Amino acid sequence: MRAFLSGIRGGPVNRTWGTDLQVMKDRATVVCWRHGRILFVERGRSRWSLPGGTVRRNELPVEAARRELSEETTLEGHELNYLFQFGGLNKRHHVFVSILPDEARPAPCNEILRCRWFRPRKVGTLVTSVPTREIVRLLFGQGDHAAR
């Protein structure tokens, strides 16, 4: 984990990006990493995103991250490490990372149509939300990390 975190541009940070002028809904977002690739899930409308979802009332962000990862990909029991907060227009993403072993096999579940691995530099070619693209950009720059 330490080697992965040292490869991130500037290392882990603890700050919120975006505006705090309005009430933000909390969302837990998980960056699953394996062999230079990030796990993305496809929701309806052919939009790719990082696994995650809304933090429920009285739920900790890490609990929401575990629950959403399991509900969307069937992945359970993997270590989650908190990275940073990212504020979109109306959501505050609590971003976690999980380094997955080779035997981890994500499978689409609930509202998820597909699970697929992409290199960070490929994200710019996918149909994603702005926060998804920005979270990947903050972690990996322009995809240079994956090319090394």
mmCIF file of C-alpha atoms in Angstrom:
data_model
loop_
_atom_site.group_PDB
_atom_site.id
_atom_site.type_symbol
_atom_site.label_atom_id
_atom_site.label_comp_id
_atom_site.label_asym_id
_atom_site.label_seq_id
_atom_site.Cartn_x
_atom_site.Cartn_y
_atom_site.Cartn_z
ATOM 1 C CA MET A 1 0.000 0.000 0.000
ATOM 2 C CA ARG A 2 2.788 2.414 0.893
ATOM 3 C CA ALA A 3 4.373 1.954 -2.558
ATOM 4 C CA PHE A 4 1.054 2.681 -4.234
ATOM 5 C CA LEU A 5 0.436 5.789 -2.144
ATOM 6 C CA SER A 6 3.952 7.084 -2.806
ATOM 7 C CA GLY A 7 3.263 6.848 -6.554
ATOM 8 C CA ILE A 8 0.251 9.126 -6.301
ATOM 9 C CA ARG A 9 0.941 12.717 -7.255
ATOM 10 C CA GLY A 10 1.861 14.404 -4.001
ATOM 11 C CA GLY A 11 0.743 11.477 -1.842
ATOM 12 C CA PRO A 12 -2.527 11.279 0.082
ATOM 13 C CA VAL A 13 -4.148 14.556 1.091
ATOM 14 C CA ASN A 14 -6.925 15.461 3.471
ATOM 15 C CA ARG A 15 -8.816 18.357 1.971
ATOM 16 C CA THR A 16 -12.110 19.027 0.304
ATOM 17 C CA TRP A 17 -12.140 20.173 -3.310
ATOM 18 C CA GLY A 18 -15.148 22.192 -4.347
ATOM 19 C CA THR A 19 -17.497 24.581 -2.649
ATOM 20 C CA ASP A 20 -18.879 24.398 0.874
ATOM 21 C CA LEU A 21 -21.447 27.167 0.240
ATOM 22 C CA GLN A 22 -24.270 24.680 -0.202
ATOM 23 C CA VAL A 23 -25.313 21.510 1.596
ATOM 24 C CA MET A 24 -23.321 18.646 0.152
ATOM 25 C CA LYS A 25 -24.576 15.063 0.056
ATOM 26 C CA ASP A 26 -21.907 12.628 1.189
ATOM 27 C CA ARG A 27 -20.854 9.832 -1.129
ATOM 28 C CA ALA A 28 -18.317 7.052 -0.546
ATOM 29 C CA THR A 29 -16.178 6.360 -3.621
ATOM 30 C CA VAL A 30 -13.754 3.445 -3.954
ATOM 31 C CA VAL A 31 -10.744 3.325 -6.267
ATOM 32 C CA CYS A 32 -10.010 -0.401 -6.685
ATOM 33 C CA TRP A 33 -6.489 -0.908 -8.030
ATOM 34 C CA ARG A 34 -4.930 -4.031 -9.519
ATOM 35 C CA HIS A 35 -1.946 -4.371 -11.865
ATOM 36 C CA GLY A 36 -1.991 -0.752 -13.045
ATOM 37 C CA ARG A 37 -5.727 -0.675 -13.661
ATOM 38 C CA ILE A 38 -8.743 0.865 -11.939
ATOM 39 C CA LEU A 39 -12.074 -0.914 -11.565
ATOM 40 C CA PHE A 40 -15.015 0.917 -13.121
ATOM 41 C CA VAL A 41 -18.671 -0.006 -12.984
ATOM 42 C CA GLU A 42 -21.189 0.750 -15.703
ATOM 43 C CA ARG A 43 -24.515 2.097 -14.592
ATOM 44 C CA GLY A 44 -27.456 2.727 -16.902
ATOM 45 C CA ARG A 45 -27.084 5.179 -19.784
ATOM 46 C CA SER A 46 -23.638 3.722 -20.603
ATOM 47 C CA ARG A 47 -21.912 5.853 -17.964
ATOM 48 C CA TRP A 48 -18.816 4.490 -16.222
ATOM 49 C CA SER A 49 -18.036 5.374 -12.620
ATOM 50 C CA LEU A 50 -15.986 4.302 -9.654
ATOM 51 C CA PRO A 51 -17.830 1.965 -7.278
ATOM 52 C CA GLY A 52 -19.627 3.803 -4.498
ATOM 53 C CA GLY A 53 -22.766 5.530 -3.404
ATOM 54 C CA THR A 54 -24.601 7.599 -0.837
ATOM 55 C CA VAL A 55 -23.550 7.593 2.807
ATOM 56 C CA ARG A 56 -26.664 6.795 4.834
ATOM 57 C CA ARG A 57 -27.689 8.676 7.972
ATOM 58 C CA ASN A 58 -25.582 7.560 10.959
ATOM 59 C CA GLU A 59 -23.275 5.586 8.641
ATOM 60 C CA LEU A 60 -19.546 6.267 8.508
ATOM 61 C CA PRO A 61 -18.068 6.879 5.046
ATOM 62 C CA VAL A 62 -15.889 3.758 5.346
ATOM 63 C CA GLU A 63 -18.974 1.674 6.173
ATOM 64 C CA ALA A 64 -20.746 3.095 3.126
ATOM 65 C CA ALA A 65 -17.688 2.339 0.982
ATOM 66 C CA ARG A 66 -17.675 -1.312 2.123
ATOM 67 C CA ARG A 67 -21.429 -1.670 1.652
ATOM 68 C CA GLU A 68 -21.508 -0.067 -1.802
ATOM 69 C CA LEU A 69 -18.484 -2.045 -3.017
ATOM 70 C CA SER A 70 -20.210 -5.266 -1.964
ATOM 71 C CA GLU A 71 -23.615 -4.250 -3.373
ATOM 72 C CA GLU A 72 -22.212 -3.182 -6.753
ATOM 73 C CA THR A 73 -19.351 -5.640 -7.341
ATOM 74 C CA THR A 74 -19.789 -8.492 -4.788
ATOM 75 C CA LEU A 75 -16.272 -7.680 -3.497
ATOM 76 C CA GLU A 76 -16.009 -8.066 0.282
ATOM 77 C CA GLY A 77 -13.352 -8.175 2.972
ATOM 78 C CA HIS A 78 -10.718 -6.084 1.201
ATOM 79 C CA GLU A 79 -8.787 -3.373 3.022
ATOM 80 C CA LEU A 80 -9.927 0.199 2.369
ATOM 81 C CA ASN A 81 -7.653 3.181 2.963
ATOM 82 C CA TYR A 82 -8.966 6.729 3.112
ATOM 83 C CA LEU A 83 -7.345 9.091 0.586
ATOM 84 C CA PHE A 84 -9.171 12.436 0.465
ATOM 85 C CA GLN A 85 -12.447 14.299 0.006
ATOM 86 C CA PHE A 86 -13.512 15.693 -3.336
ATOM 87 C CA GLY A 87 -16.398 18.148 -3.629
ATOM 88 C CA GLY A 88 -18.489 18.188 -6.766
ATOM 89 C CA LEU A 89 -21.404 20.550 -7.383
ATOM 90 C CA ASN A 90 -23.672 18.898 -4.824
ATOM 91 C CA LYS A 91 -21.795 15.827 -3.560
ATOM 92 C CA ARG A 92 -18.785 15.376 -1.320
ATOM 93 C CA HIS A 93 -16.917 12.215 -2.295
ATOM 94 C CA HIS A 94 -15.036 10.442 0.501
ATOM 95 C CA VAL A 95 -12.450 8.647 -1.627
ATOM 96 C CA PHE A 96 -10.960 5.322 -0.531
ATOM 97 C CA VAL A 97 -8.469 3.017 -2.228
ATOM 98 C CA SER A 98 -8.340 -0.771 -2.164
ATOM 99 C CA ILE A 99 -5.449 -2.736 -3.647
ATOM 100 C CA LEU A 100 -7.073 -5.931 -4.853
ATOM 101 C CA PRO A 101 -5.361 -9.315 -5.092
ATOM 102 C CA ASP A 102 -5.329 -11.358 -8.296
ATOM 103 C CA GLU A 103 -8.077 -13.664 -7.041
ATOM 104 C CA ALA A 104 -10.563 -10.803 -6.498
ATOM 105 C CA ARG A 105 -13.280 -11.181 -9.127
ATOM 106 C CA PRO A 106 -15.755 -8.302 -9.284
ATOM 107 C CA ALA A 107 -19.190 -9.176 -10.643
ATOM 108 C CA PRO A 108 -21.932 -6.679 -11.503
ATOM 109 C CA CYS A 109 -24.782 -6.617 -9.026
ATOM 110 C CA ASN A 110 -27.923 -4.521 -8.371
ATOM 111 C CA GLU A 111 -27.986 -1.488 -10.696
ATOM 112 C CA ILE A 112 -24.552 -2.260 -12.182
ATOM 113 C CA LEU A 113 -24.500 -3.610 -15.742
ATOM 114 C CA ARG A 114 -20.755 -4.332 -16.081
ATOM 115 C CA CYS A 115 -17.482 -4.241 -14.141
ATOM 116 C CA ARG A 116 -14.327 -3.535 -16.120
ATOM 117 C CA TRP A 117 -10.689 -2.621 -15.501
ATOM 118 C CA PHE A 118 -9.164 0.428 -17.231
ATOM 119 C CA ARG A 119 -5.741 2.060 -17.103
ATOM 120 C CA PRO A 120 -5.888 5.592 -15.645
ATOM 121 C CA ARG A 121 -4.855 7.175 -18.960
ATOM 122 C CA LYS A 122 -7.923 5.591 -20.627
ATOM 123 C CA VAL A 123 -10.423 7.382 -18.382
ATOM 124 C CA GLY A 124 -10.481 10.473 -20.600
ATOM 125 C CA THR A 125 -11.995 8.358 -23.394
ATOM 126 C CA LEU A 126 -14.852 7.011 -21.239
ATOM 127 C CA VAL A 127 -18.268 8.542 -20.651
ATOM 128 C CA THR A 128 -17.982 9.465 -16.961
ATOM 129 C CA SER A 129 -19.079 12.180 -14.593
ATOM 130 C CA VAL A 130 -16.781 15.143 -14.026
ATOM 131 C CA PRO A 131 -16.053 14.076 -10.411
ATOM 132 C CA THR A 132 -15.005 10.590 -11.588
ATOM 133 C CA ARG A 133 -12.558 12.044 -14.134
ATOM 134 C CA GLU A 134 -11.226 14.571 -11.626
ATOM 135 C CA ILE A 135 -10.691 12.000 -8.869
ATOM 136 C CA VAL A 136 -8.642 9.854 -11.271
ATOM 137 C CA ARG A 137 -6.751 12.934 -12.514
ATOM 138 C CA LEU A 138 -5.919 13.994 -8.945
ATOM 139 C CA LEU A 139 -4.580 10.529 -8.156
ATOM 140 C CA PHE A 140 -2.739 9.780 -11.377
ATOM 141 C CA GLY A 141 -2.262 13.060 -13.239
ATOM 142 C CA GLN A 142 -2.696 12.571 -16.953
ATOM 143 C CA GLY A 143 -2.273 8.815 -16.650
ATOM 144 C CA ASP A 144 1.521 8.969 -16.435
ATOM 145 C CA HIS A 145 1.528 6.740 -13.340
ATOM 146 C CA ALA A 146 0.033 3.813 -15.258
ATOM 147 C CA ALA A 147 2.485 4.142 -18.120
ATOM 148 C CA ARG A 148 5.484 3.607 -15.876
#
